[in-house]
């Protein structure tokens, strides 16, 4: 896509949203598969379905809705993205990250991302959340390829603090206070849509990953490019154990995501409270 055209489309979407809302959200939360529960925490909600927003893509994945929920969490203005766009659905990287650019333009400063992921660290048990410390991009693509939009961010963005250290510290402190079990680790993003073979899980472990999924990395790259601070969580939904690999279904992933999602929602609402 022509970048000037893309910039115009993002601006139209952002302008529409700014007319619909009374206060610009400082924090955005991307709700991953089975992780929509946090939307119950928001008060004074204003829901905007994706089809109402000019140029916004429309989501197709199971367990994913398609709406932005604007509201207050602990008196802080937030926007919850209920339904994300996956590369495996056939969206381009620019489409996958379209909402993140819109968030940047409406003034979001902190992006909280969540996802469902396979656990590759042998110490991980399913049904628990992991704070993402860093990522590996194995998607074979990048949302920043093409002409750089200089008003959005630098040509060669720094990724040394891609998942903000202070926000991670805050999340860990909150989990400790609440007695919530949580892991920390590296998230690797693959294209999907198939789950991994045993040999692939083995490789991903060897290259330093603790969890694997099919999302998040494009959004986090764009958020960093756009100067946002990022906090990320993976719900560990299955064990990618190469020596004892069991058949895996999307239903099982959703079920375990919901379990981890309860703990994640409690942590995220308190993180927002203390921002
Ligand atoms: N691999 C990739 N994506 C996933 C997995 C997995 O094992 N579990 C949940 N999303």
mmCIF file of C-alpha atoms and ligand atoms in Angstrom:
data_model
loop_
_atom_site.group_PDB
_atom_site.id
_atom_site.type_symbol
_atom_site.label_atom_id
_atom_site.label_comp_id
_atom_site.label_asym_id
_atom_site.label_seq_id
_atom_site.Cartn_x
_atom_site.Cartn_y
_atom_site.Cartn_z
ATOM 1 C CA UNK A 1 0.000 0.000 0.000
ATOM 2 C CA UNK A 2 1.058 3.545 -0.685
ATOM 3 C CA UNK A 3 2.240 4.981 2.633
ATOM 4 C CA UNK A 4 0.648 8.399 2.046
ATOM 5 C CA UNK A 5 -2.668 6.636 1.531
ATOM 6 C CA UNK A 6 -2.156 4.623 4.726
ATOM 7 C CA UNK A 7 -1.347 7.752 6.759
ATOM 8 C CA UNK A 8 -4.520 9.374 5.446
ATOM 9 C CA UNK A 9 -6.589 6.297 6.383
ATOM 10 C CA UNK A 10 -5.180 6.152 9.918
ATOM 11 C CA UNK A 11 -5.844 9.868 10.351
ATOM 12 C CA UNK A 12 -9.457 9.504 9.195
ATOM 13 C CA UNK A 13 -10.009 6.679 11.711
ATOM 14 C CA UNK A 14 -8.398 8.695 14.525
ATOM 15 C CA UNK A 15 -10.424 11.815 13.665
ATOM 16 C CA UNK A 16 -13.668 9.820 13.740
ATOM 17 C CA UNK A 17 -12.842 8.358 17.157
ATOM 18 C CA UNK A 18 -11.839 11.734 18.625
ATOM 19 C CA UNK A 19 -15.269 13.062 17.668
ATOM 20 C CA UNK A 20 -16.991 10.136 19.391
ATOM 21 C CA UNK A 21 -15.131 10.238 22.722
ATOM 22 C CA UNK A 22 -14.920 12.936 25.364
ATOM 23 C CA UNK A 23 -11.449 12.215 26.712
ATOM 24 C CA UNK A 24 -8.315 10.864 25.060
ATOM 25 C CA UNK A 25 -7.245 7.504 26.590
ATOM 26 C CA UNK A 26 -3.714 7.317 27.956
ATOM 27 C CA UNK A 27 -3.677 3.514 28.010
ATOM 28 C CA UNK A 28 -4.796 0.903 25.491
ATOM 29 C CA UNK A 29 -5.251 -2.798 26.214
ATOM 30 C CA UNK A 30 -5.225 -5.366 23.398
ATOM 31 C CA UNK A 31 -7.365 -8.327 24.451
ATOM 32 C CA UNK A 32 -6.059 -11.654 23.164
ATOM 33 C CA UNK A 33 -7.949 -14.912 22.535
ATOM 34 C CA UNK A 34 -10.173 -15.744 25.516
ATOM 35 C CA UNK A 35 -8.982 -12.632 27.372
ATOM 36 C CA UNK A 36 -11.978 -10.357 26.967
ATOM 37 C CA UNK A 37 -12.897 -10.563 30.687
ATOM 38 C CA UNK A 38 -11.153 -7.337 31.589
ATOM 39 C CA UNK A 39 -13.788 -5.370 29.686
ATOM 40 C CA UNK A 40 -16.120 -6.024 32.643
ATOM 41 C CA UNK A 41 -13.854 -3.820 34.753
ATOM 42 C CA UNK A 42 -14.452 -0.742 32.625
ATOM 43 C CA UNK A 43 -17.025 1.851 33.690
ATOM 44 C CA UNK A 44 -18.841 4.506 31.720
ATOM 45 C CA UNK A 45 -18.361 2.466 28.592
ATOM 46 C CA UNK A 46 -18.634 3.755 25.072
ATOM 47 C CA UNK A 47 -18.409 0.911 22.555
ATOM 48 C CA UNK A 48 -17.434 1.570 18.947
ATOM 49 C CA UNK A 49 -17.781 -1.462 16.617
ATOM 50 C CA UNK A 50 -14.962 -1.716 14.083
ATOM 51 C CA UNK A 51 -17.284 -1.388 11.067
ATOM 52 C CA UNK A 52 -18.293 2.092 12.327
ATOM 53 C CA UNK A 53 -14.694 3.339 12.193
ATOM 54 C CA UNK A 54 -13.562 4.556 8.764
ATOM 55 C CA UNK A 55 -10.910 2.243 7.227
ATOM 56 C CA UNK A 56 -10.711 -0.042 10.298
ATOM 57 C CA UNK A 57 -10.167 -3.735 9.438
ATOM 58 C CA UNK A 58 -12.800 -6.280 10.600
ATOM 59 C CA UNK A 59 -11.831 -9.349 12.673
ATOM 60 C CA UNK A 60 -12.584 -12.984 11.831
ATOM 61 C CA UNK A 61 -10.766 -15.195 14.416
ATOM 62 C CA UNK A 62 -12.762 -17.354 16.873
ATOM 63 C CA UNK A 63 -12.955 -15.861 20.383
ATOM 64 C CA UNK A 64 -12.332 -12.411 18.941
ATOM 65 C CA UNK A 65 -14.952 -9.697 18.746
ATOM 66 C CA UNK A 66 -14.597 -6.496 16.841
ATOM 67 C CA UNK A 67 -15.025 -3.411 18.950
ATOM 68 C CA UNK A 68 -13.146 -0.695 20.769
ATOM 69 C CA UNK A 69 -14.372 -0.172 24.307
ATOM 70 C CA UNK A 70 -13.644 3.270 25.727
ATOM 71 C CA UNK A 71 -14.137 3.670 29.457
ATOM 72 C CA UNK A 72 -12.686 4.309 32.860
ATOM 73 C CA UNK A 73 -10.621 1.798 34.776
ATOM 74 C CA UNK A 74 -9.888 3.038 38.295
ATOM 75 C CA UNK A 75 -10.786 6.510 37.049
ATOM 76 C CA UNK A 76 -8.201 6.381 34.263
ATOM 77 C CA UNK A 77 -9.310 6.760 30.653
ATOM 78 C CA UNK A 78 -8.602 3.563 28.755
ATOM 79 C CA UNK A 79 -9.428 1.928 25.465
ATOM 80 C CA UNK A 80 -9.814 -1.842 25.220
ATOM 81 C CA UNK A 81 -9.331 -3.454 21.842
ATOM 82 C CA UNK A 82 -11.707 -6.420 21.785
ATOM 83 C CA UNK A 83 -10.646 -8.389 18.716
ATOM 84 C CA UNK A 84 -7.217 -8.179 17.124
ATOM 85 C CA UNK A 85 -6.060 -8.833 13.594
ATOM 86 C CA UNK A 86 -3.737 -11.742 12.940
ATOM 87 C CA UNK A 87 -1.253 -12.062 10.131
ATOM 88 C CA UNK A 88 -2.458 -15.643 9.523
ATOM 89 C CA UNK A 89 -5.931 -14.336 8.707
ATOM 90 C CA UNK A 90 -4.428 -12.796 5.607
ATOM 91 C CA UNK A 91 -4.131 -9.218 6.846
ATOM 92 C CA UNK A 92 -1.011 -7.345 5.872
ATOM 93 C CA UNK A 93 1.333 -6.125 8.612
ATOM 94 C CA UNK A 94 -0.026 -2.603 8.021
ATOM 95 C CA UNK A 95 -3.577 -3.840 8.613
ATOM 96 C CA UNK A 96 -2.559 -5.874 11.684
ATOM 97 C CA UNK A 97 -1.062 -2.748 13.265
ATOM 98 C CA UNK A 98 -3.627 -0.223 12.003
ATOM 99 C CA UNK A 99 -5.308 0.054 15.437
ATOM 100 C CA UNK A 100 -1.963 0.700 17.156
ATOM 101 C CA UNK A 101 -1.284 3.656 14.847
ATOM 102 C CA UNK A 102 -4.769 4.948 15.592
ATOM 103 C CA UNK A 103 -4.007 4.652 19.314
ATOM 104 C CA UNK A 104 -0.792 6.583 18.809
ATOM 105 C CA UNK A 105 -2.660 9.392 17.049
ATOM 106 C CA UNK A 106 -5.399 9.655 19.695
ATOM 107 C CA UNK A 107 -2.777 10.076 22.419
ATOM 108 C CA UNK A 108 -2.237 6.620 23.932
ATOM 109 C CA UNK A 109 1.056 6.494 25.841
ATOM 110 C CA UNK A 110 0.980 2.982 27.322
ATOM 111 C CA UNK A 111 0.052 -0.137 25.351
ATOM 112 C CA UNK A 112 -0.793 -3.305 27.282
ATOM 113 C CA UNK A 113 -0.859 -6.388 25.054
ATOM 114 C CA UNK A 114 -2.179 -9.844 25.909
ATOM 115 C CA UNK A 115 -2.175 -13.127 24.035
ATOM 116 C CA UNK A 116 -2.589 -16.881 24.322
ATOM 117 C CA UNK A 117 0.690 -18.751 23.913
ATOM 118 C CA UNK A 118 2.190 -22.192 24.011
ATOM 119 C CA UNK A 119 4.546 -22.776 26.932
ATOM 120 C CA UNK A 120 7.997 -23.914 25.826
ATOM 121 C CA UNK A 121 9.831 -23.338 29.079
ATOM 122 C CA UNK A 122 9.594 -26.798 30.705
ATOM 123 C CA UNK A 123 8.912 -25.187 34.106
ATOM 124 C CA UNK A 124 5.689 -23.539 32.894
ATOM 125 C CA UNK A 125 2.272 -24.944 33.816
ATOM 126 C CA UNK A 126 -0.793 -24.177 31.720
ATOM 127 C CA UNK A 127 -3.419 -21.725 32.936
ATOM 128 C CA UNK A 128 -0.968 -19.147 34.310
ATOM 129 C CA UNK A 129 0.146 -15.799 32.916
ATOM 130 C CA UNK A 130 3.657 -14.857 31.808
ATOM 131 C CA UNK A 131 4.985 -11.310 31.752
ATOM 132 C CA UNK A 132 6.770 -10.821 28.439
ATOM 133 C CA UNK A 133 10.337 -9.650 29.072
ATOM 134 C CA UNK A 134 11.371 -9.547 25.415
ATOM 135 C CA UNK A 135 10.447 -11.026 22.047
ATOM 136 C CA UNK A 136 11.832 -12.776 18.974
ATOM 137 C CA UNK A 137 10.266 -11.931 15.637
ATOM 138 C CA UNK A 138 10.060 -15.110 13.549
ATOM 139 C CA UNK A 139 7.120 -13.912 11.468
ATOM 140 C CA UNK A 140 9.278 -13.285 8.446
ATOM 141 C CA UNK A 141 7.744 -9.849 8.007
ATOM 142 C CA UNK A 142 7.750 -6.470 9.739
ATOM 143 C CA UNK A 143 5.132 -3.703 9.909
ATOM 144 C CA UNK A 144 7.810 -1.017 9.436
ATOM 145 C CA UNK A 145 8.925 -2.242 6.014
ATOM 146 C CA UNK A 146 8.417 0.447 3.398
ATOM 147 C CA UNK A 147 8.898 4.205 3.461
ATOM 148 C CA UNK A 148 9.256 5.485 7.025
ATOM 149 C CA UNK A 149 6.654 7.953 8.235
ATOM 150 C CA UNK A 150 8.987 10.355 10.035
ATOM 151 C CA UNK A 151 6.228 12.078 12.012
ATOM 152 C CA UNK A 152 5.287 8.672 13.456
ATOM 153 C CA UNK A 153 8.760 7.504 14.490
ATOM 154 C CA UNK A 154 12.381 6.863 13.479
ATOM 155 C CA UNK A 155 13.580 4.756 10.534
ATOM 156 C CA UNK A 156 15.619 2.493 12.828
ATOM 157 C CA UNK A 157 13.726 2.270 16.107
ATOM 158 C CA UNK A 158 15.489 1.186 19.279
ATOM 159 C CA UNK A 159 14.163 -2.034 20.862
ATOM 160 C CA UNK A 160 16.390 -2.206 23.954
ATOM 161 C CA UNK A 161 13.422 -1.585 26.271
ATOM 162 C CA UNK A 162 10.681 -2.990 24.023
ATOM 163 C CA UNK A 163 8.771 -4.240 27.079
ATOM 164 C CA UNK A 164 9.227 -1.414 29.537
ATOM 165 C CA UNK A 165 11.301 -2.381 32.544
ATOM 166 C CA UNK A 166 9.426 -0.158 35.005
ATOM 167 C CA UNK A 167 6.030 -1.432 33.886
ATOM 168 C CA UNK A 168 7.248 -5.032 34.200
ATOM 169 C CA UNK A 169 8.519 -4.309 37.715
ATOM 170 C CA UNK A 170 5.169 -2.772 38.613
ATOM 171 C CA UNK A 171 3.264 -5.807 37.272
ATOM 172 C CA UNK A 172 5.479 -8.222 39.190
ATOM 173 C CA UNK A 173 5.098 -6.246 42.415
ATOM 174 C CA UNK A 174 1.322 -6.249 42.008
ATOM 175 C CA UNK A 175 1.245 -10.003 41.304
ATOM 176 C CA UNK A 176 3.313 -10.602 44.466
ATOM 177 C CA UNK A 177 1.046 -8.409 46.569
ATOM 178 C CA UNK A 178 -2.020 -10.255 45.317
ATOM 179 C CA UNK A 179 -0.438 -13.694 45.659
ATOM 180 C CA UNK A 180 -0.833 -14.383 41.926
ATOM 181 C CA UNK A 181 1.543 -16.876 40.364
ATOM 182 C CA UNK A 182 3.161 -15.403 37.276
ATOM 183 C CA UNK A 183 6.089 -16.296 35.035
ATOM 184 C CA UNK A 184 8.489 -14.078 33.129
ATOM 185 C CA UNK A 185 9.933 -14.923 29.747
ATOM 186 C CA UNK A 186 10.632 -14.367 26.082
ATOM 187 C CA UNK A 187 7.775 -14.550 23.563
ATOM 188 C CA UNK A 188 8.494 -15.760 20.046
ATOM 189 C CA UNK A 189 6.018 -14.923 17.285
ATOM 190 C CA UNK A 190 5.463 -17.286 14.364
ATOM 191 C CA UNK A 191 3.074 -16.895 11.432
ATOM 192 C CA UNK A 192 0.795 -19.847 12.228
ATOM 193 C CA UNK A 193 -1.980 -20.789 11.770
ATOM 194 C CA UNK A 194 -0.883 -24.348 12.543
ATOM 195 C CA UNK A 195 0.461 -25.115 15.985
ATOM 196 C CA UNK A 196 4.106 -26.202 16.102
ATOM 197 C CA UNK A 197 5.610 -29.564 15.318
ATOM 198 C CA UNK A 198 7.733 -31.199 18.016
ATOM 199 C CA UNK A 199 10.865 -30.262 16.093
ATOM 200 C CA UNK A 200 9.720 -26.633 15.919
ATOM 201 C CA UNK A 201 9.051 -26.447 19.671
ATOM 202 C CA UNK A 202 12.538 -27.887 20.233
ATOM 203 C CA UNK A 203 14.081 -25.265 17.971
ATOM 204 C CA UNK A 204 12.161 -22.410 19.613
ATOM 205 C CA UNK A 205 13.375 -23.510 23.032
ATOM 206 C CA UNK A 206 16.942 -23.613 21.771
ATOM 207 C CA UNK A 207 16.821 -20.101 20.377
ATOM 208 C CA UNK A 208 15.758 -18.754 23.762
ATOM 209 C CA UNK A 209 11.971 -18.584 23.758
ATOM 210 C CA UNK A 210 9.746 -19.387 26.738
ATOM 211 C CA UNK A 211 6.393 -19.052 24.980
ATOM 212 C CA UNK A 212 5.201 -19.106 21.359
ATOM 213 C CA UNK A 213 2.248 -17.457 19.682
ATOM 214 C CA UNK A 214 0.952 -15.947 16.469
ATOM 215 C CA UNK A 215 0.447 -12.283 17.374
ATOM 216 C CA UNK A 216 1.657 -9.333 19.475
ATOM 217 C CA UNK A 217 5.109 -8.776 17.964
ATOM 218 C CA UNK A 218 3.876 -6.584 15.074
ATOM 219 C CA UNK A 219 1.841 -4.444 17.475
ATOM 220 C CA UNK A 220 4.758 -4.108 19.882
ATOM 221 C CA UNK A 221 7.152 -3.088 17.098
ATOM 222 C CA UNK A 222 4.763 -0.345 15.963
ATOM 223 C CA UNK A 223 4.110 0.816 19.535
ATOM 224 C CA UNK A 224 7.841 1.149 20.146
ATOM 225 C CA UNK A 225 8.288 2.943 16.839
ATOM 226 C CA UNK A 226 5.533 5.334 17.869
ATOM 227 C CA UNK A 227 7.085 6.050 21.265
ATOM 228 C CA UNK A 228 4.603 4.155 23.414
ATOM 229 C CA UNK A 229 5.617 2.198 26.485
ATOM 230 C CA UNK A 230 4.616 -1.462 26.305
ATOM 231 C CA UNK A 231 3.623 -4.078 28.863
ATOM 232 C CA UNK A 232 2.847 -7.593 27.602
ATOM 233 C CA UNK A 233 1.295 -10.767 29.018
ATOM 234 C CA UNK A 234 0.971 -14.272 27.588
ATOM 235 C CA UNK A 235 -1.589 -16.731 28.912
ATOM 236 C CA UNK A 236 0.167 -20.107 28.885
ATOM 237 C CA UNK A 237 -2.455 -22.333 27.292
ATOM 238 C CA UNK A 238 -0.591 -25.534 26.426
ATOM 239 C CA UNK A 239 2.739 -27.288 26.796
ATOM 240 C CA UNK A 240 4.975 -27.308 23.757
ATOM 241 C CA UNK A 241 6.944 -30.275 25.046
ATOM 242 C CA UNK A 242 8.816 -31.784 22.078
ATOM 243 C CA UNK A 243 9.415 -35.115 23.826
ATOM 244 C CA UNK A 244 5.812 -35.621 24.880
ATOM 245 C CA UNK A 245 3.688 -33.658 22.429
ATOM 246 C CA UNK A 246 -0.078 -34.104 22.816
ATOM 247 C CA UNK A 247 -2.708 -33.170 20.220
ATOM 248 C CA UNK A 248 -3.777 -29.561 20.710
ATOM 249 C CA UNK A 249 -7.057 -27.876 19.809
ATOM 250 C CA UNK A 250 -8.094 -24.219 19.643
ATOM 251 C CA UNK A 251 -10.828 -25.013 22.216
ATOM 252 C CA UNK A 252 -8.238 -26.135 24.752
ATOM 253 C CA UNK A 253 -6.257 -22.959 24.106
ATOM 254 C CA UNK A 254 -9.332 -20.760 24.709
ATOM 255 C CA UNK A 255 -10.282 -22.605 27.890
ATOM 256 C CA UNK A 256 -6.845 -22.239 29.463
ATOM 257 C CA UNK A 257 -6.564 -18.649 28.244
ATOM 258 C CA UNK A 258 -9.682 -17.814 30.218
ATOM 259 C CA UNK A 259 -8.183 -19.287 33.380
ATOM 260 C CA UNK A 260 -4.962 -17.294 33.058
ATOM 261 C CA UNK A 261 -7.038 -14.325 31.918
ATOM 262 C CA UNK A 262 -8.669 -13.896 35.317
ATOM 263 C CA UNK A 263 -5.288 -13.410 36.987
ATOM 264 C CA UNK A 264 -4.139 -11.163 34.149
ATOM 265 C CA UNK A 265 -7.214 -8.947 34.444
ATOM 266 C CA UNK A 266 -6.594 -8.439 38.161
ATOM 267 C CA UNK A 267 -2.990 -7.441 37.539
ATOM 268 C CA UNK A 268 -3.759 -5.193 34.562
ATOM 269 C CA UNK A 269 -6.499 -3.223 36.316
ATOM 270 C CA UNK A 270 -4.148 -2.517 39.221
ATOM 271 C CA UNK A 271 -1.290 -1.579 36.866
ATOM 272 C CA UNK A 272 -3.626 0.969 35.263
ATOM 273 C CA UNK A 273 -4.615 2.231 38.712
ATOM 274 C CA UNK A 274 -0.962 2.957 39.518
ATOM 275 C CA UNK A 275 0.130 4.417 36.170
HETATM 276 N N1 LIG B 1 1.793 -22.271 19.381
HETATM 277 C C1 LIG B 1 1.447 -21.170 18.728
HETATM 278 N N2 LIG B 1 0.464 -20.392 19.101
HETATM 279 C C2 LIG B 1 -0.217 -20.723 20.191
HETATM 280 C C3 LIG B 1 0.093 -21.870 20.912
HETATM 281 C C4 LIG B 1 1.143 -22.695 20.484
HETATM 282 O O1 LIG B 1 1.475 -23.729 21.078
HETATM 283 N N3 LIG B 1 -0.771 -21.918 21.956
HETATM 284 C C5 LIG B 1 -1.560 -20.835 21.855
HETATM 285 N N4 LIG B 1 -1.241 -20.101 20.789
#
